[in-house]
Short mmCIF file of C-alpha atoms in Angstrom, two decimals:
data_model
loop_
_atom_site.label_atom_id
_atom_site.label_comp_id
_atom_site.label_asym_id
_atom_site.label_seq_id
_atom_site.Cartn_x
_atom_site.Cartn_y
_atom_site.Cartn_z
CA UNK A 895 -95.12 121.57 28.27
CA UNK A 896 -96.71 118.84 26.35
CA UNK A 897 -93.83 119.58 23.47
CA UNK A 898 -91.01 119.42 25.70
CA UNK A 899 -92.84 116.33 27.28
CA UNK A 900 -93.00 114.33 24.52
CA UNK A 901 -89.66 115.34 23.18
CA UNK A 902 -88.05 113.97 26.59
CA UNK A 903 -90.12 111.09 26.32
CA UNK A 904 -88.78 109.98 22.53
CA UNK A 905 -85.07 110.70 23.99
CA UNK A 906 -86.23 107.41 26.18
CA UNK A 907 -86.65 109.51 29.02
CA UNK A 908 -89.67 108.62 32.02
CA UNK A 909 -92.00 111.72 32.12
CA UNK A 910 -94.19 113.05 34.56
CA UNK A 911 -95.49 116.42 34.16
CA UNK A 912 -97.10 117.70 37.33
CA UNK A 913 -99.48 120.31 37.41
CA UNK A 914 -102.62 121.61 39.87
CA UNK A 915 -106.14 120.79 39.18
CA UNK A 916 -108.52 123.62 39.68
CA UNK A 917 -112.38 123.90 40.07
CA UNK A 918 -112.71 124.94 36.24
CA UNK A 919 -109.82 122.45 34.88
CA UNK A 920 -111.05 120.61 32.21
CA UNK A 921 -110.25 116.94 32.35
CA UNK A 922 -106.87 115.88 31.27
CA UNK A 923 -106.35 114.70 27.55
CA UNK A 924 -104.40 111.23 26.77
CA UNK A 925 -100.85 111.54 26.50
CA UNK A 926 -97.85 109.20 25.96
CA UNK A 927 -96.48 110.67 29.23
CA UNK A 928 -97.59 110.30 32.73
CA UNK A 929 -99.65 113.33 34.12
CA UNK A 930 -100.73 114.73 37.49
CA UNK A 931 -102.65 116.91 39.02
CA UNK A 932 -102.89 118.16 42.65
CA UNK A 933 -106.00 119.32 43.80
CA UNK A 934 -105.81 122.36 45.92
CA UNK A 935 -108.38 123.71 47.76
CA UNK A 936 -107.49 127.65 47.71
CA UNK A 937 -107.11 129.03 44.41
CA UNK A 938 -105.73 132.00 44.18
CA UNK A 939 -103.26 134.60 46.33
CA UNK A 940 -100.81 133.47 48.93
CA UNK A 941 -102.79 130.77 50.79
CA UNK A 942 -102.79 129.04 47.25
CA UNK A 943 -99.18 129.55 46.58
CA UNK A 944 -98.68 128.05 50.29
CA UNK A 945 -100.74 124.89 50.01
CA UNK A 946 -99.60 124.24 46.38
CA UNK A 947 -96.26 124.37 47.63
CA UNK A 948 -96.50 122.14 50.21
CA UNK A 949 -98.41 119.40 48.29
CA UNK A 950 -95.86 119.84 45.46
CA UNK A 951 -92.93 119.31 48.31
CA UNK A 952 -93.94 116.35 49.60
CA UNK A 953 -95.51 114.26 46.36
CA UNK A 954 -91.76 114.94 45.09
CA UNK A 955 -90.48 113.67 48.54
CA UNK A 956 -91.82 110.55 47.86
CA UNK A 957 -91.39 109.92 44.25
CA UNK A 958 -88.73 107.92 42.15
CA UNK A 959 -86.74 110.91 40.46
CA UNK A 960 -83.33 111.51 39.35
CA UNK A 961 -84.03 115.13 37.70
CA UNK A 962 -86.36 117.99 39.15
CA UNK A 963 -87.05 120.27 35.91
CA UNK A 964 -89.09 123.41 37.97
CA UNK A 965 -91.35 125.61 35.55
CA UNK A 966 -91.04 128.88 36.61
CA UNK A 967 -90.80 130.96 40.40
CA UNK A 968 -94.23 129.98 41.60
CA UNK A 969 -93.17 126.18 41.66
CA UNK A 970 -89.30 126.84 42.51
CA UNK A 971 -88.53 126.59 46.39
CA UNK A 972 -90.49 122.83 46.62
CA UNK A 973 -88.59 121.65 43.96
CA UNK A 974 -85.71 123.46 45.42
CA UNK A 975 -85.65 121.72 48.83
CA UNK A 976 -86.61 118.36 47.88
CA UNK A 977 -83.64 118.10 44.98
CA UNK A 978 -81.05 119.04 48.36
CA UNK A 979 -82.95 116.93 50.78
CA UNK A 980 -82.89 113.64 48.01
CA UNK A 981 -79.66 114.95 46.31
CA UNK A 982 -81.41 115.08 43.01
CA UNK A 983 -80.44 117.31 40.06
CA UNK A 984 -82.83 120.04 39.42
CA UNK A 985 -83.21 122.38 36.48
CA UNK A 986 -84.85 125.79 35.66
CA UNK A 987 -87.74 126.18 32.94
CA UNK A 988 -88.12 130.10 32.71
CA UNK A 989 -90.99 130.26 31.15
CA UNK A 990 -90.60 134.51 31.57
CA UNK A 991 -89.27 137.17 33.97
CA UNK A 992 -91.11 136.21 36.61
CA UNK A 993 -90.93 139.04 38.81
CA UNK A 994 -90.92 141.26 36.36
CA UNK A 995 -94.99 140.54 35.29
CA UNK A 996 -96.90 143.70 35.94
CA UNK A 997 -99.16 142.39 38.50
CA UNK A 998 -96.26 142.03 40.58
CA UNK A 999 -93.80 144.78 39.69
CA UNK A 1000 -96.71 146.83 40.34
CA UNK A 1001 -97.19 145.54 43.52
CA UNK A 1002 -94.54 146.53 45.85
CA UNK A 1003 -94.79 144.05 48.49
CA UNK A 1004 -95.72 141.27 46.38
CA UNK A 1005 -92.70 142.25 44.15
CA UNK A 1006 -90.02 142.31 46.69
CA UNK A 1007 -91.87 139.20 48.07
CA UNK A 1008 -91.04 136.72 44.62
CA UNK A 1009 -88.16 138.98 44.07
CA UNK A 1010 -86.84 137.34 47.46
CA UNK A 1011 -87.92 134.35 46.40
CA UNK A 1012 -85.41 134.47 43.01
CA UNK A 1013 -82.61 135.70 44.85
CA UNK A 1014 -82.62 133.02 47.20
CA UNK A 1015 -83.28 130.65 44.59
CA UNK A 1016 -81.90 131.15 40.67
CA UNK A 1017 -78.13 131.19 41.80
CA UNK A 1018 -78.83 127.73 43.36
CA UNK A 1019 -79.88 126.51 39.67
CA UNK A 1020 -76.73 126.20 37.47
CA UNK A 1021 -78.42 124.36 35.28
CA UNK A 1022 -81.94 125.80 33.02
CA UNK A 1023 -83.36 126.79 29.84
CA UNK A 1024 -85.68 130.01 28.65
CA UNK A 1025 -87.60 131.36 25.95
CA UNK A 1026 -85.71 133.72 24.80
CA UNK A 1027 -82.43 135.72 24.64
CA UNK A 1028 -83.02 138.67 27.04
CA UNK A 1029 -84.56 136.69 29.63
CA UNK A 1030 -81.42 134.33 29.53
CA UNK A 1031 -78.89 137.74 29.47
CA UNK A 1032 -81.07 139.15 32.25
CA UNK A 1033 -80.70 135.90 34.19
CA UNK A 1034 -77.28 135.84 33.94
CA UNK A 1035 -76.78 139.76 34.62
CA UNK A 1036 -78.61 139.19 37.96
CA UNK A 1037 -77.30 136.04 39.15
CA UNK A 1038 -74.56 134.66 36.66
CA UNK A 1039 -76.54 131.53 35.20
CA UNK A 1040 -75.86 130.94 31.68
CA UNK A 1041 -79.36 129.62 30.59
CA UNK A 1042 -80.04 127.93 27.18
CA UNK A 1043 -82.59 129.67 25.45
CA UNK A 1044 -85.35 127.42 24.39
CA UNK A 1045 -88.56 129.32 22.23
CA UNK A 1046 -91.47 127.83 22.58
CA UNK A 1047 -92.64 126.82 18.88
CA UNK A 1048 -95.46 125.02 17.85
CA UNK A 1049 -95.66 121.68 15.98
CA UNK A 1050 -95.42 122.20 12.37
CA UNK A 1051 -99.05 122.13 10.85
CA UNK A 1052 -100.24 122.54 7.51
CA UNK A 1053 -103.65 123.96 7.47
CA UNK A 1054 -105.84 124.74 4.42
CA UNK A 1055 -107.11 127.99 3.64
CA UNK A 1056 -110.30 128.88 5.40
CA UNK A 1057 -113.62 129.67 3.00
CA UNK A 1058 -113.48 132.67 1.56
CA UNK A 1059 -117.66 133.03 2.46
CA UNK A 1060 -116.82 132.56 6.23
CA UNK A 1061 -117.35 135.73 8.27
CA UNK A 1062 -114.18 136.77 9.18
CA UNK A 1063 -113.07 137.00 12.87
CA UNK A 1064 -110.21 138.58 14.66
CA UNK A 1065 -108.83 136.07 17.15
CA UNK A 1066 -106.87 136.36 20.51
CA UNK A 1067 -105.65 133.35 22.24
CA UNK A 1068 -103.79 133.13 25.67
CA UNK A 1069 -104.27 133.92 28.92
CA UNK A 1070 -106.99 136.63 29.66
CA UNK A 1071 -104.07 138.44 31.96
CA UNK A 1072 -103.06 141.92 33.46
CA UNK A 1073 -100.79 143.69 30.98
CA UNK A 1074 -102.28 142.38 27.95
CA UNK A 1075 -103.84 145.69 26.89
CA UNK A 1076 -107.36 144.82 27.00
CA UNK A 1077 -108.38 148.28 28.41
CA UNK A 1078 -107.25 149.69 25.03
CA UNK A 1079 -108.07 146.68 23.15
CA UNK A 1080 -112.15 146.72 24.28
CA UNK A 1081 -112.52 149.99 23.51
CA UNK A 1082 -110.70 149.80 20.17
CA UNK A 1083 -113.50 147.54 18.63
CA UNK A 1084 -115.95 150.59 18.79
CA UNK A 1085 -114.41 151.59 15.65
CA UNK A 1086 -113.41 148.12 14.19
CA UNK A 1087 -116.51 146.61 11.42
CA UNK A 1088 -115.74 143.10 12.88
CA UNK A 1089 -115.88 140.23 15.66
CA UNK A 1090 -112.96 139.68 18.15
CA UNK A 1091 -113.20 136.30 19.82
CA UNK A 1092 -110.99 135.44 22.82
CA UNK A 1093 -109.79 132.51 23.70
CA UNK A 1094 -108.87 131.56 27.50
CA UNK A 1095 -109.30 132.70 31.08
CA UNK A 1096 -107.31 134.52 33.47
CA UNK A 1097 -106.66 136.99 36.36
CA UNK A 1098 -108.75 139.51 34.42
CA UNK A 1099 -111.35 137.90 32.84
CA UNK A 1100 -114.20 139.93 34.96
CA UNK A 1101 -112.65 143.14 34.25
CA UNK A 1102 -112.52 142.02 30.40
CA UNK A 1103 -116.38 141.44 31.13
CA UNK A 1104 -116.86 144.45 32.61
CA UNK A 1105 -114.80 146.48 29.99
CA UNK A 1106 -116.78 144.94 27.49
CA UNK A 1107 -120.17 146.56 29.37
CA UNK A 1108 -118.91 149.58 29.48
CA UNK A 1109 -118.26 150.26 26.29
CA UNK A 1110 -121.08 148.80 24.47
CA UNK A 1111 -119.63 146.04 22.61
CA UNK A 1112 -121.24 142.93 23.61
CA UNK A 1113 -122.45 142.27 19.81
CA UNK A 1114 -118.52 142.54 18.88
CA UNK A 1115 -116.73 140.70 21.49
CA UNK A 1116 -117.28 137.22 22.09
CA UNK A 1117 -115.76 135.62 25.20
CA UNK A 1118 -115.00 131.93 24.55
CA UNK A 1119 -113.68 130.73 27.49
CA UNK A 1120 -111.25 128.21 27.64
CA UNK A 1121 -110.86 125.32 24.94
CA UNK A 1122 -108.88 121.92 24.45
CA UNK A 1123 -105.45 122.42 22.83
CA UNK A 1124 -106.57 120.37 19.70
CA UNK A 1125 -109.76 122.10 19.00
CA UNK A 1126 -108.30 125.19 19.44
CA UNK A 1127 -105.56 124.53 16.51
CA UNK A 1128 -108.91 123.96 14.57
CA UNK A 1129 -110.29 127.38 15.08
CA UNK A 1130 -106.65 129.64 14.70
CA UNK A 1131 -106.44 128.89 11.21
CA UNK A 1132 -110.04 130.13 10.29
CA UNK A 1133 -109.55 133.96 12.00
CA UNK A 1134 -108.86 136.85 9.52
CA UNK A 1135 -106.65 138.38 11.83
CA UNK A 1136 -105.05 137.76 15.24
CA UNK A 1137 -103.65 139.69 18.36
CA UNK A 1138 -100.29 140.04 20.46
CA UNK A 1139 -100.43 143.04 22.17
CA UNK A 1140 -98.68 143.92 25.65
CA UNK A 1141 -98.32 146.81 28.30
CA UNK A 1142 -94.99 148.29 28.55
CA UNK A 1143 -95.06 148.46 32.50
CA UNK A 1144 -92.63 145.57 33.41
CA UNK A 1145 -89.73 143.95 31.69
CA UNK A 1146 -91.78 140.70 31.15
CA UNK A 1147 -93.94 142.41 28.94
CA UNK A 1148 -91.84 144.45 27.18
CA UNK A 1149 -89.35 141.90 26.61
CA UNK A 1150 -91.87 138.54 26.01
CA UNK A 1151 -92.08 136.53 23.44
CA UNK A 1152 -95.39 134.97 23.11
CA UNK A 1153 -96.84 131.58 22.27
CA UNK A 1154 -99.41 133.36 20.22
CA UNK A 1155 -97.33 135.04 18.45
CA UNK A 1156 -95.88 131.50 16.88
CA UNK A 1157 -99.22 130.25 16.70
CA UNK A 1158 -100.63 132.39 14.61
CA UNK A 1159 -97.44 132.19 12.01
CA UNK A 1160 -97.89 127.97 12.16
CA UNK A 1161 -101.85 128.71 11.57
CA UNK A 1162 -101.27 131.49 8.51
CA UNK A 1163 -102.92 134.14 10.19
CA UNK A 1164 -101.45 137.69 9.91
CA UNK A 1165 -101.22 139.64 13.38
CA UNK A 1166 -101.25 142.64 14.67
CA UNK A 1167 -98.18 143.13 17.25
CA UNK A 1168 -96.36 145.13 19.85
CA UNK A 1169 -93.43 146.48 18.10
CA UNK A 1170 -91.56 145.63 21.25
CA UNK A 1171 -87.70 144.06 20.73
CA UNK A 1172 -87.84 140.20 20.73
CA UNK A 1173 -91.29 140.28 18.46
CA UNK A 1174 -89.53 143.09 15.94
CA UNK A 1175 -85.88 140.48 15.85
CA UNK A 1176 -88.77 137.90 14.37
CA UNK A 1177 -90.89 140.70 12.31
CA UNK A 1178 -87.66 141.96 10.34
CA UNK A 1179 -86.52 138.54 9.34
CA UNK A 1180 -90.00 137.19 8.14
CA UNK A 1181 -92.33 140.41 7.93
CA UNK A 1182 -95.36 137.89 9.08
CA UNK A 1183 -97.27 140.86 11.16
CA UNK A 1184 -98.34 144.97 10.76
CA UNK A 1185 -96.36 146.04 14.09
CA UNK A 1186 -97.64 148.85 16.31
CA UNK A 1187 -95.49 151.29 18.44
CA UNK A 1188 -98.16 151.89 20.84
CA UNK A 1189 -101.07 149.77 21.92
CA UNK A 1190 -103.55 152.18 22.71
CA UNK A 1191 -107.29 152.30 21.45
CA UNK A 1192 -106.58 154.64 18.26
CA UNK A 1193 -103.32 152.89 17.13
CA UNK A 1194 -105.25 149.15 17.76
CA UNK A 1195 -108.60 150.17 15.64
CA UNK A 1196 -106.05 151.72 12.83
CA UNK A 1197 -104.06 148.46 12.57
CA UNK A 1198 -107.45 146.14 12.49
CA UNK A 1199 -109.04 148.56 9.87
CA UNK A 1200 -106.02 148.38 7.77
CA UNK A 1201 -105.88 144.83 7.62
CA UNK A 1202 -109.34 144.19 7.08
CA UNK A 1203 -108.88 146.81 4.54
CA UNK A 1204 -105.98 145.99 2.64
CA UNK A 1205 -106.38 142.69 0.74
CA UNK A 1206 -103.41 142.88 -1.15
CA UNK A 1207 -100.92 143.39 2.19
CA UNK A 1208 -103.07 140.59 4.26
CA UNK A 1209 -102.30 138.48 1.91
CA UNK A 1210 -98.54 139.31 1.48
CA UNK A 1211 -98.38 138.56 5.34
CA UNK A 1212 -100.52 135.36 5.44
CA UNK A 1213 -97.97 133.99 2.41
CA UNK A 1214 -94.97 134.98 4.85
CA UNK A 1215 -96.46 133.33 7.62
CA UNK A 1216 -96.82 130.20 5.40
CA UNK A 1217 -92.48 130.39 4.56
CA UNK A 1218 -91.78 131.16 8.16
CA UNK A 1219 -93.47 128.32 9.54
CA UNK A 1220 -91.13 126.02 7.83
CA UNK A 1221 -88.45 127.74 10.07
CA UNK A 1222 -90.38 128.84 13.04
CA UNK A 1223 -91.62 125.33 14.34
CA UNK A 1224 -91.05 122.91 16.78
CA UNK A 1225 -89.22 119.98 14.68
CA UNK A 1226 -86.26 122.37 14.54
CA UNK A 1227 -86.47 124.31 18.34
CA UNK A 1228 -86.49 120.71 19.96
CA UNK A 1229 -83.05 119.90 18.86
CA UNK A 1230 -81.69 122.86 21.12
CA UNK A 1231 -83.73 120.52 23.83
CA UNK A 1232 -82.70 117.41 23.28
CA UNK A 1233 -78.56 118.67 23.05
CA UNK A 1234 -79.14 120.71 26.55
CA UNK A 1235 -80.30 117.06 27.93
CA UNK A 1236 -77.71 115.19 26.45
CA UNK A 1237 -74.96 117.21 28.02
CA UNK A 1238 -77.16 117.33 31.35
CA UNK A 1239 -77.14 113.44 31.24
CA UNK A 1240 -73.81 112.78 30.43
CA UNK A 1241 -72.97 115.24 33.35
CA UNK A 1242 -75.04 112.30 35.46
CA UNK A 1243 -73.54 109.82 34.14
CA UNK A 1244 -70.29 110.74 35.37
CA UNK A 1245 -71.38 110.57 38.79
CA UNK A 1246 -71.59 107.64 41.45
CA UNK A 1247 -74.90 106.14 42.18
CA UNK A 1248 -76.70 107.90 39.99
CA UNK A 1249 -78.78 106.33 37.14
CA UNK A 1250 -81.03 108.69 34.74
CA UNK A 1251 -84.54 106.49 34.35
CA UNK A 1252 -87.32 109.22 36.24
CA UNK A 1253 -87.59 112.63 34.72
CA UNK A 1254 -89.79 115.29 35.50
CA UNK A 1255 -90.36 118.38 33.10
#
């Protein structure tokens, strides 16, 4: 968000991004947009969805906007119903298949719940952008939106390479989330000869803990918690190895395309990754990453082994994530961005009474 947020912002647009402030949120860094945060006092299940909804509805009720830009289904019917109460414009940021994330698909009442929820609500949104191409063909098989599609690249960086003397790490980054194959993942390090930091929080952060328990490998997992953006581009570059692996149950996951998985190209870090269809499109073009068919404990601890094994292919890998980055970056991605705005803003600009100054990503 902060990419497409200052992007917006040097196309002379007004930004606000909006968010939620939780009891762990760490305090907002500077940026040259405008931010905000709505504290909610439930944080998690349907009583948080509920009251974040509702705050979200009415601070947009009241605020100078010509464009609504909603990110995702869990912020989509506030933004929905205030852009037909003010007659604002309102996009779609489809950040993945929603209701296709295994802790709802698995769910059968929370499923048909958000699935509700997009039914009622994607047709409604002519106008969006995803991150990548089956999410955008899926979109427009279910409800005949023709979405841009919009990856979400990093910044180009140019990082030195870390000390050869450092202790090398293995490195996962993201949200700690169902369907991220950490209950193959935990047990694989048993039978990897290294360290496997992870980076971030999530919905199963206390089963990670637990996993990592019960399976005797508190000396081999370290759990970092959440860090800063910034810092956090500090520490990528200096892992031996990083991770992007995903369940099969669900469409998201089988069809995602990952921050991380950039990330780690931009930082020079060889990965090891689901051989799943979007990630294998990037793989066979660049060959930045030893893919796996299956991420189960055996197939994981193989991969690691073989990387921290086999000098002569990490290093092939780390010199194709070094050429790939020169493609693979934000510099280039944003122009797909700043085109879909243009046209959205000359589509304004046609209309009466309506003047494009207030934009909200």
């Amino acid at each position: 968000m902060q990419r497409i947020c200052t992007t917006l912002l040097n196309q002379q647009f007004d930004v606000v991004l909006l968010g939620r402030r939780s009891a762990n949120s760490k305090p907002l860094q500077e940026q040259p947009f405008l931010q905000k945060r709505l504290y909610c006092f439930f944080e998690k299940g349907f009583l948080f969805y509920a009251e974040y909804d509702l705050r979200l509805f009415f601070w947009l009720l009241f605020r100078k906007v010509d464009i609504i830009c909603t990110i995702d289904l869990d912020t989509i019917l506030p933004c929905y119903f205030v852009s037909i109460l003010r007659k604002k414009k309102r996009v779609y940021d489809a950040h993945e298949l929603f209701t296709e994330q295994k802790e709802i698909v698995t769910r059968s009442t929370v499923h048909k719940f958000w699935l509700a929820i997009e039914k009622f609500t994607v047709p409604k949104f002519k106008y969006g952008y995803t991150v990548n191409q089956f999410i955008a063909d899926e979109l427009k098989r279910r409800y005949n939106v023709d979405y841009a599609v919009i990856r979400n690249l990093p910044v180009r960086q140019f990082h030195s390479l870390p000390d050869e003397k450092q202790v090398r790490f293995i490195i996962y980054q993201g949200a700690v989330n169902e369907g991220r194959s950490f209950e193959t993942l935990i047990p694989a390090m048993q039978h990897v000869p290294a360290t496997l930091k992870i980076y971030g929080k999530g919905n199963f952060f206390k089963q990670v803990q637990q996993l990592i328990h019960k399976y005797h490998v508190e000396e081999k997992v370290e759990l970092m918690g959440y860090v800063m953006p910034n810092e956090l581009k500090q520490i990528t570059p200096s892992a031996y190895i990083a991770i992007t692996l995903f369940e099969q149950t669900g469409l998201n996951q089988y069809y995602s395309l990952s921050n991380r998985f950039f990330d780690y190209i931009m930082a020079g870090v060889p990965q090891v990754c689901v051989n799943y269809p979007e990630y294998k499109t990037v793989n066979d073009k660049y060959n930045i990453a030893l893919m796996i068919d299956n991420p189960k404990e055996k197939t994981i601890a193989a991969a690691l082994n073989k990387l921290l094994q086999d000098a002569a292919l990490h290093e092939q890998l780390r010199k194709n994530c070094v050429i790939a980055r020169e493609e693979l970056n934000w510099e280039h991605e944003e122009k797909k961005l700043v085109e879909f705005y243009e046209q959205f803003t000359a589509m304004l600009s046609k209309e009466p009474n309506v003047k494009v100054s207030d934009t909200i990503p």
